[in-house]
């Protein structure tokens, strides 16, 4: 999915810290953050900070982020809908690529 997204956005960076990623969304240093398969103890404080700063923080399906979320997606409210669509397209493309590779092997 990272490869698919990289072809569609200006730059992808991975900082390695959920707290920093979400704080930087809140501060406007980065436009968005996508974390898949996260744990609540890694994201709860950052989610609160990002929301208080006005960011939209949602789960992979577009629902509000919760303790049971499968993913954490944070961005400005104006950007989040486009980001969800982009993630869905990248996911479909990567799933398609995997199925072709399995079929060919």
PDB file of N, CA and C in Angstrom, residues 5-87:
ATOM      1  N   UNK A   5       0.525   4.407  -2.537  1.00  0.00           N
ATOM      2  CA  UNK A   5       0.332   5.779  -2.063  1.00  0.00           C
ATOM      3  C   UNK A   5       1.464   6.691  -2.513  1.00  0.00           C
ATOM      4  N   UNK A   6       2.681   6.181  -2.499  1.00  0.00           N
ATOM      5  CA  UNK A   6       3.841   6.998  -2.874  1.00  0.00           C
ATOM      6  C   UNK A   6       3.726   7.517  -4.304  1.00  0.00           C
ATOM      7  N   UNK A   7       3.082   6.765  -5.156  1.00  0.00           N
ATOM      8  CA  UNK A   7       2.919   7.190  -6.540  1.00  0.00           C
ATOM      9  C   UNK A   7       1.864   8.287  -6.685  1.00  0.00           C
ATOM     10  N   UNK A   8       1.085   8.532  -5.626  1.00  0.00           N
ATOM     11  CA  UNK A   8      -0.054   9.451  -5.729  1.00  0.00           C
ATOM     12  C   UNK A   8       0.048  10.686  -4.838  1.00  0.00           C
ATOM     13  N   UNK A   9       1.065  10.752  -3.990  1.00  0.00           N
ATOM     14  CA  UNK A   9       1.223  11.899  -3.101  1.00  0.00           C
ATOM     15  C   UNK A   9       2.604  12.500  -3.294  1.00  0.00           C
ATOM     16  N   UNK A  10       2.810  13.663  -2.724  1.00  0.00           N
ATOM     17  CA  UNK A  10       4.101  14.336  -2.916  1.00  0.00           C
ATOM     18  C   UNK A  10       5.233  13.585  -2.219  1.00  0.00           C
ATOM     19  N   UNK A  11       5.011  13.175  -0.958  1.00  0.00           N
ATOM     20  CA  UNK A  11       6.088  12.523  -0.209  1.00  0.00           C
ATOM     21  C   UNK A  11       5.490  11.721   0.924  1.00  0.00           C
ATOM     22  N   UNK A  12       6.092  10.558   1.196  1.00  0.00           N
ATOM     23  CA  UNK A  12       5.714   9.741   2.347  1.00  0.00           C
ATOM     24  C   UNK A  12       6.906   9.706   3.284  1.00  0.00           C
ATOM     25  N   UNK A  13       6.632   9.966   4.544  1.00  0.00           N
ATOM     26  CA  UNK A  13       7.669   9.889   5.569  1.00  0.00           C
ATOM     27  C   UNK A  13       7.157   9.026   6.698  1.00  0.00           C
ATOM     28  N   UNK A  14       8.052   8.254   7.285  1.00  0.00           N
ATOM     29  CA  UNK A  14       7.701   7.420   8.427  1.00  0.00           C
ATOM     30  C   UNK A  14       8.621   7.783   9.576  1.00  0.00           C
ATOM     31  N   UNK A  15       8.049   8.376  10.608  1.00  0.00           N
ATOM     32  CA  UNK A  15       8.835   8.875  11.730  1.00  0.00           C
ATOM     33  C   UNK A  15       9.032   7.834  12.815  1.00  0.00           C
ATOM     34  N   UNK A  16       8.147   6.837  12.883  1.00  0.00           N
ATOM     35  CA  UNK A  16       8.320   5.759  13.849  1.00  0.00           C
ATOM     36  C   UNK A  16       7.702   5.999  15.210  1.00  0.00           C
ATOM     37  N   UNK A  17       6.954   7.082  15.369  1.00  0.00           N
ATOM     38  CA  UNK A  17       6.328   7.375  16.648  1.00  0.00           C
ATOM     39  C   UNK A  17       4.913   7.885  16.404  1.00  0.00           C
ATOM     40  N   UNK A  18       3.926   7.154  16.887  1.00  0.00           N
ATOM     41  CA  UNK A  18       2.537   7.570  16.726  1.00  0.00           C
ATOM     42  C   UNK A  18       2.299   8.922  17.377  1.00  0.00           C
ATOM     43  N   UNK A  19       2.907   9.141  18.526  1.00  0.00           N
ATOM     44  CA  UNK A  19       2.721  10.408  19.240  1.00  0.00           C
ATOM     45  C   UNK A  19       3.244  11.582  18.427  1.00  0.00           C
ATOM     46  N   UNK A  20       4.431  11.455  17.871  1.00  0.00           N
ATOM     47  CA  UNK A  20       5.009  12.532  17.050  1.00  0.00           C
ATOM     48  C   UNK A  20       4.187  12.738  15.791  1.00  0.00           C
ATOM     49  N   UNK A  21       3.811  11.651  15.139  1.00  0.00           N
ATOM     50  CA  UNK A  21       3.021  11.764  13.915  1.00  0.00           C
ATOM     51  C   UNK A  21       1.740  12.561  14.149  1.00  0.00           C
ATOM     52  N   UNK A  22       1.005  12.224  15.180  1.00  0.00           N
ATOM     53  CA  UNK A  22      -0.270  12.895  15.455  1.00  0.00           C
ATOM     54  C   UNK A  22      -0.061  14.323  15.951  1.00  0.00           C
ATOM     55  N   UNK A  23       0.975  14.544  16.742  1.00  0.00           N
ATOM     56  CA  UNK A  23       1.272  15.909  17.195  1.00  0.00           C
ATOM     57  C   UNK A  23       1.656  16.791  16.012  1.00  0.00           C
ATOM     58  N   UNK A  24       2.372  16.251  15.049  1.00  0.00           N
ATOM     59  CA  UNK A  24       2.768  17.028  13.880  1.00  0.00           C
ATOM     60  C   UNK A  24       1.581  17.318  12.964  1.00  0.00           C
ATOM     61  N   UNK A  25       0.601  16.414  12.895  1.00  0.00           N
ATOM     62  CA  UNK A  25      -0.634  16.735  12.179  1.00  0.00           C
ATOM     63  C   UNK A  25      -1.317  17.899  12.888  1.00  0.00           C
ATOM     64  N   UNK A  26      -1.390  17.821  14.218  1.00  0.00           N
ATOM     65  CA  UNK A  26      -2.021  18.871  15.010  1.00  0.00           C
ATOM     66  C   UNK A  26      -1.328  20.222  14.797  1.00  0.00           C
ATOM     67  N   UNK A  27      -0.017  20.210  14.681  1.00  0.00           N
ATOM     68  CA  UNK A  27       0.769  21.428  14.526  1.00  0.00           C
ATOM     69  C   UNK A  27       0.819  21.932  13.081  1.00  0.00           C
ATOM     70  N   UNK A  28       0.392  21.100  12.135  1.00  0.00           N
ATOM     71  CA  UNK A  28       0.444  21.476  10.726  1.00  0.00           C
ATOM     72  C   UNK A  28       1.775  21.199  10.059  1.00  0.00           C
ATOM     73  N   UNK A  29       2.675  20.517  10.739  1.00  0.00           N
ATOM     74  CA  UNK A  29       3.979  20.183  10.138  1.00  0.00           C
ATOM     75  C   UNK A  29       3.840  19.145   9.036  1.00  0.00           C
ATOM     76  N   UNK A  30       2.865  18.245   9.184  1.00  0.00           N
ATOM     77  CA  UNK A  30       2.562  17.277   8.140  1.00  0.00           C
ATOM     78  C   UNK A  30       1.069  17.366   7.838  1.00  0.00           C
ATOM     79  N   UNK A  31       0.694  17.026   6.611  1.00  0.00           N
ATOM     80  CA  UNK A  31      -0.699  17.168   6.181  1.00  0.00           C
ATOM     81  C   UNK A  31      -1.592  16.053   6.698  1.00  0.00           C
ATOM     82  N   UNK A  32      -1.037  14.870   6.824  1.00  0.00           N
ATOM     83  CA  UNK A  32      -1.863  13.726   7.211  1.00  0.00           C
ATOM     84  C   UNK A  32      -0.993  12.627   7.800  1.00  0.00           C
ATOM     85  N   UNK A  33      -1.658  11.717   8.466  1.00  0.00           N
ATOM     86  CA  UNK A  33      -0.974  10.563   9.032  1.00  0.00           C
ATOM     87  C   UNK A  33      -1.877   9.350   8.893  1.00  0.00           C
ATOM     88  N   UNK A  34      -1.283   8.237   8.486  1.00  0.00           N
ATOM     89  CA  UNK A  34      -2.016   6.981   8.357  1.00  0.00           C
ATOM     90  C   UNK A  34      -1.248   5.929   9.138  1.00  0.00           C
ATOM     91  N   UNK A  35      -1.917   5.326  10.100  1.00  0.00           N
ATOM     92  CA  UNK A  35      -1.320   4.230  10.863  1.00  0.00           C
ATOM     93  C   UNK A  35      -2.256   3.028  10.788  1.00  0.00           C
ATOM     94  N   UNK A  36      -1.741   1.918  10.333  1.00  0.00           N
ATOM     95  CA  UNK A  36      -2.522   0.692  10.255  1.00  0.00           C
ATOM     96  C   UNK A  36      -2.107  -0.255  11.371  1.00  0.00           C
ATOM     97  N   UNK A  37      -3.052  -1.011  11.870  1.00  0.00           N
ATOM     98  CA  UNK A  37      -2.776  -2.009  12.918  1.00  0.00           C
ATOM     99  C   UNK A  37      -2.113  -1.384  14.137  1.00  0.00           C
ATOM    100  N   UNK A  38      -2.716  -0.350  14.673  1.00  0.00           N
ATOM    101  CA  UNK A  38      -2.143   0.326  15.824  1.00  0.00           C
ATOM    102  C   UNK A  38      -2.768  -0.164  17.123  1.00  0.00           C
ATOM    103  N   UNK A  39      -2.192   0.254  18.219  1.00  0.00           N
ATOM    104  CA  UNK A  39      -2.696  -0.082  19.548  1.00  0.00           C
ATOM    105  C   UNK A  39      -3.146   1.200  20.236  1.00  0.00           C
ATOM    106  N   UNK A  40      -4.216   1.126  21.033  1.00  0.00           N
ATOM    107  CA  UNK A  40      -4.724   2.332  21.682  1.00  0.00           C
ATOM    108  C   UNK A  40      -3.680   3.057  22.522  1.00  0.00           C
ATOM    109  N   UNK A  41      -2.825   2.329  23.201  1.00  0.00           N
ATOM    110  CA  UNK A  41      -1.831   2.976  24.063  1.00  0.00           C
ATOM    111  C   UNK A  41      -0.794   3.750  23.264  1.00  0.00           C
ATOM    112  N   UNK A  42      -0.706   3.477  21.969  1.00  0.00           N
ATOM    113  CA  UNK A  42       0.209   4.227  21.111  1.00  0.00           C
ATOM    114  C   UNK A  42      -0.429   5.501  20.555  1.00  0.00           C
ATOM    115  N   UNK A  43      -1.758   5.536  20.510  1.00  0.00           N
ATOM    116  CA  UNK A  43      -2.419   6.608  19.769  1.00  0.00           C
ATOM    117  C   UNK A  43      -3.329   7.532  20.578  1.00  0.00           C
ATOM    118  N   UNK A  44      -3.813   7.096  21.741  1.00  0.00           N
ATOM    119  CA  UNK A  44      -4.860   7.842  22.456  1.00  0.00           C
ATOM    120  C   UNK A  44      -4.473   9.303  22.710  1.00  0.00           C
ATOM    121  N   UNK A  45      -3.321   9.559  23.264  1.00  0.00           N
ATOM    122  CA  UNK A  45      -2.927  10.938  23.569  1.00  0.00           C
ATOM    123  C   UNK A  45      -2.803  11.768  22.294  1.00  0.00           C
ATOM    124  N   UNK A  46      -2.194  11.198  21.265  1.00  0.00           N
ATOM    125  CA  UNK A  46      -2.036  11.916  20.008  1.00  0.00           C
ATOM    126  C   UNK A  46      -3.362  12.192  19.324  1.00  0.00           C
ATOM    127  N   UNK A  47      -4.308  11.253  19.423  1.00  0.00           N
ATOM    128  CA  UNK A  47      -5.637  11.452  18.848  1.00  0.00           C
ATOM    129  C   UNK A  47      -6.313  12.649  19.512  1.00  0.00           C
ATOM    130  N   UNK A  48      -6.220  12.728  20.832  1.00  0.00           N
ATOM    131  CA  UNK A  48      -6.833  13.852  21.558  1.00  0.00           C
ATOM    132  C   UNK A  48      -6.191  15.171  21.135  1.00  0.00           C
ATOM    133  N   UNK A  49      -4.871  15.197  21.054  1.00  0.00           N
ATOM    134  CA  UNK A  49      -4.159  16.418  20.659  1.00  0.00           C
ATOM    135  C   UNK A  49      -4.561  16.839  19.245  1.00  0.00           C
ATOM    136  N   UNK A  50      -4.585  15.889  18.320  1.00  0.00           N
ATOM    137  CA  UNK A  50      -4.940  16.207  16.933  1.00  0.00           C
ATOM    138  C   UNK A  50      -6.378  16.703  16.831  1.00  0.00           C
ATOM    139  N   UNK A  51      -7.307  16.050  17.529  1.00  0.00           N
ATOM    140  CA  UNK A  51      -8.707  16.497  17.492  1.00  0.00           C
ATOM    141  C   UNK A  51      -8.862  17.893  18.085  1.00  0.00           C
ATOM    142  N   UNK A  52      -8.182  18.143  19.193  1.00  0.00           N
ATOM    143  CA  UNK A  52      -8.268  19.466  19.826  1.00  0.00           C
ATOM    144  C   UNK A  52      -7.724  20.562  18.916  1.00  0.00           C
ATOM    145  N   UNK A  53      -6.787  20.201  18.048  1.00  0.00           N
ATOM    146  CA  UNK A  53      -6.222  21.175  17.109  1.00  0.00           C
ATOM    147  C   UNK A  53      -7.082  21.326  15.854  1.00  0.00           C
ATOM    148  N   UNK A  54      -8.143  20.526  15.756  1.00  0.00           N
ATOM    149  CA  UNK A  54      -9.054  20.651  14.619  1.00  0.00           C
ATOM    150  C   UNK A  54      -8.912  19.594  13.551  1.00  0.00           C
ATOM    151  N   UNK A  55      -8.041  18.621  13.751  1.00  0.00           N
ATOM    152  CA  UNK A  55      -7.878  17.555  12.762  1.00  0.00           C
ATOM    153  C   UNK A  55      -9.036  16.562  12.861  1.00  0.00           C
ATOM    154  N   UNK A  56      -9.358  15.956  11.742  1.00  0.00           N
ATOM    155  CA  UNK A  56     -10.295  14.839  11.733  1.00  0.00           C
ATOM    156  C   UNK A  56      -9.472  13.586  11.987  1.00  0.00           C
ATOM    157  N   UNK A  57      -9.925  12.748  12.905  1.00  0.00           N
ATOM    158  CA  UNK A  57      -9.217  11.500  13.204  1.00  0.00           C
ATOM    159  C   UNK A  57     -10.240  10.377  13.087  1.00  0.00           C
ATOM    160  N   UNK A  58     -10.006   9.498  12.122  1.00  0.00           N
ATOM    161  CA  UNK A  58     -10.990   8.472  11.796  1.00  0.00           C
ATOM    162  C   UNK A  58     -10.359   7.093  11.690  1.00  0.00           C
ATOM    163  N   UNK A  59     -11.219   6.088  11.611  1.00  0.00           N
ATOM    164  CA  UNK A  59     -10.803   4.709  11.375  1.00  0.00           C
ATOM    165  C   UNK A  59     -10.764   4.475   9.858  1.00  0.00           C
ATOM    166  N   UNK A  60     -10.315   3.327   9.451  1.00  0.00           N
ATOM    167  CA  UNK A  60     -10.162   2.989   8.039  1.00  0.00           C
ATOM    168  C   UNK A  60     -11.465   3.088   7.258  1.00  0.00           C
ATOM    169  N   UNK A  61     -12.588   2.806   7.900  1.00  0.00           N
ATOM    170  CA  UNK A  61     -13.877   2.849   7.213  1.00  0.00           C
ATOM    171  C   UNK A  61     -14.511   4.239   7.216  1.00  0.00           C
ATOM    172  N   UNK A  62     -13.817   5.227   7.760  1.00  0.00           N
ATOM    173  CA  UNK A  62     -14.334   6.586   7.785  1.00  0.00           C
ATOM    174  C   UNK A  62     -15.094   6.945   9.046  1.00  0.00           C
ATOM    175  N   UNK A  63     -15.301   5.969   9.927  1.00  0.00           N
ATOM    176  CA  UNK A  63     -15.983   6.245  11.183  1.00  0.00           C
ATOM    177  C   UNK A  63     -15.031   6.955  12.146  1.00  0.00           C
ATOM    178  N   UNK A  64     -15.571   7.654  13.149  1.00  0.00           N
ATOM    179  CA  UNK A  64     -14.692   8.323  14.113  1.00  0.00           C
ATOM    180  C   UNK A  64     -13.750   7.322  14.791  1.00  0.00           C
ATOM    181  N   UNK A  65     -12.535   7.741  15.004  1.00  0.00           N
ATOM    182  CA  UNK A  65     -11.548   6.879  15.666  1.00  0.00           C
ATOM    183  C   UNK A  65     -12.021   6.543  17.073  1.00  0.00           C
ATOM    184  N   UNK A  66     -11.830   5.296  17.476  1.00  0.00           N
ATOM    185  CA  UNK A  66     -12.207   4.842  18.816  1.00  0.00           C
ATOM    186  C   UNK A  66     -11.115   3.913  19.336  1.00  0.00           C
ATOM    187  N   UNK A  67     -11.277   3.448  20.563  1.00  0.00           N
ATOM    188  CA  UNK A  67     -10.291   2.529  21.136  1.00  0.00           C
ATOM    189  C   UNK A  67     -10.203   1.220  20.352  1.00  0.00           C
ATOM    190  N   UNK A  68     -11.257   0.828  19.679  1.00  0.00           N
ATOM    191  CA  UNK A  68     -11.261  -0.411  18.902  1.00  0.00           C
ATOM    192  C   UNK A  68     -10.923  -0.211  17.434  1.00  0.00           C
ATOM    193  N   UNK A  69     -10.453   0.963  17.066  1.00  0.00           N
ATOM    194  CA  UNK A  69     -10.160   1.268  15.658  1.00  0.00           C
ATOM    195  C   UNK A  69      -9.083   0.342  15.103  1.00  0.00           C
ATOM    196  N   UNK A  70      -9.248  -0.024  13.842  1.00  0.00           N
ATOM    197  CA  UNK A  70      -8.250  -0.849  13.145  1.00  0.00           C
ATOM    198  C   UNK A  70      -7.112   0.001  12.607  1.00  0.00           C
ATOM    199  N   UNK A  71      -7.372   1.283  12.429  1.00  0.00           N
ATOM    200  CA  UNK A  71      -6.368   2.198  11.887  1.00  0.00           C
ATOM    201  C   UNK A  71      -6.588   3.582  12.479  1.00  0.00           C
ATOM    202  N   UNK A  72      -5.599   4.424  12.324  1.00  0.00           N
ATOM    203  CA  UNK A  72      -5.717   5.816  12.742  1.00  0.00           C
ATOM    204  C   UNK A  72      -5.344   6.667  11.544  1.00  0.00           C
ATOM    205  N   UNK A  73      -6.314   7.430  11.068  1.00  0.00           N
ATOM    206  CA  UNK A  73      -6.091   8.330   9.939  1.00  0.00           C
ATOM    207  C   UNK A  73      -6.391   9.735  10.442  1.00  0.00           C
ATOM    208  N   UNK A  74      -5.412  10.610  10.373  1.00  0.00           N
ATOM    209  CA  UNK A  74      -5.575  11.985  10.868  1.00  0.00           C
ATOM    210  C   UNK A  74      -5.178  12.959   9.774  1.00  0.00           C
ATOM    211  N   UNK A  75      -6.028  13.966   9.588  1.00  0.00           N
ATOM    212  CA  UNK A  75      -5.760  15.003   8.588  1.00  0.00           C
ATOM    213  C   UNK A  75      -6.721  16.148   8.835  1.00  0.00           C
ATOM    214  N   UNK A  76      -6.524  17.232   8.097  1.00  0.00           N
ATOM    215  CA  UNK A  76      -7.482  18.332   8.194  1.00  0.00           C
ATOM    216  C   UNK A  76      -8.830  17.840   7.676  1.00  0.00           C
ATOM    217  N   UNK A  77      -9.927  18.388   8.195  1.00  0.00           N
ATOM    218  CA  UNK A  77     -11.247  17.963   7.727  1.00  0.00           C
ATOM    219  C   UNK A  77     -11.418  18.112   6.206  1.00  0.00           C
ATOM    220  N   UNK A  78     -10.756  19.101   5.613  1.00  0.00           N
ATOM    221  CA  UNK A  78     -10.852  19.302   4.164  1.00  0.00           C
ATOM    222  C   UNK A  78     -10.124  18.212   3.377  1.00  0.00           C
ATOM    223  N   UNK A  79      -9.146  17.590   3.962  1.00  0.00           N
ATOM    224  CA  UNK A  79      -8.311  16.609   3.278  1.00  0.00           C
ATOM    225  C   UNK A  79      -8.732  15.165   3.540  1.00  0.00           C
ATOM    226  N   UNK A  80      -9.412  14.919   4.630  1.00  0.00           N
ATOM    227  CA  UNK A  80      -9.636  13.546   5.074  1.00  0.00           C
ATOM    228  C   UNK A  80     -10.471  12.716   4.104  1.00  0.00           C
ATOM    229  N   UNK A  81     -11.487  13.283   3.462  1.00  0.00           N
ATOM    230  CA  UNK A  81     -12.314  12.515   2.521  1.00  0.00           C
ATOM    231  C   UNK A  81     -11.483  12.051   1.324  1.00  0.00           C
ATOM    232  N   UNK A  82     -10.660  12.947   0.791  1.00  0.00           N
ATOM    233  CA  UNK A  82      -9.787  12.571  -0.323  1.00  0.00           C
ATOM    234  C   UNK A  82      -8.782  11.515   0.099  1.00  0.00           C
ATOM    235  N   UNK A  83      -8.304  11.617   1.318  1.00  0.00           N
ATOM    236  CA  UNK A  83      -7.328  10.661   1.831  1.00  0.00           C
ATOM    237  C   UNK A  83      -7.939   9.267   1.961  1.00  0.00           C
ATOM    238  N   UNK A  84      -9.156   9.180   2.468  1.00  0.00           N
ATOM    239  CA  UNK A  84      -9.838   7.886   2.594  1.00  0.00           C
ATOM    240  C   UNK A  84     -10.024   7.260   1.216  1.00  0.00           C
ATOM    241  N   UNK A  85     -10.404   8.057   0.241  1.00  0.00           N
ATOM    242  CA  UNK A  85     -10.568   7.555  -1.121  1.00  0.00           C
ATOM    243  C   UNK A  85      -9.239   7.056  -1.688  1.00  0.00           C
ATOM    244  N   UNK A  86      -8.183   7.807  -1.452  1.00  0.00           N
ATOM    245  CA  UNK A  86      -6.855   7.434  -1.920  1.00  0.00           C
ATOM    246  C   UNK A  86      -6.390   6.126  -1.286  1.00  0.00           C
ATOM    247  N   UNK A  87      -6.639   5.957   0.005  1.00  0.00           N
ATOM    248  CA  UNK A  87      -6.274   4.724   0.705  1.00  0.00           C
ATOM    249  C   UNK A  87      -7.050   3.548   0.139  1.00  0.00           C
TER     250      UNK A  87
END
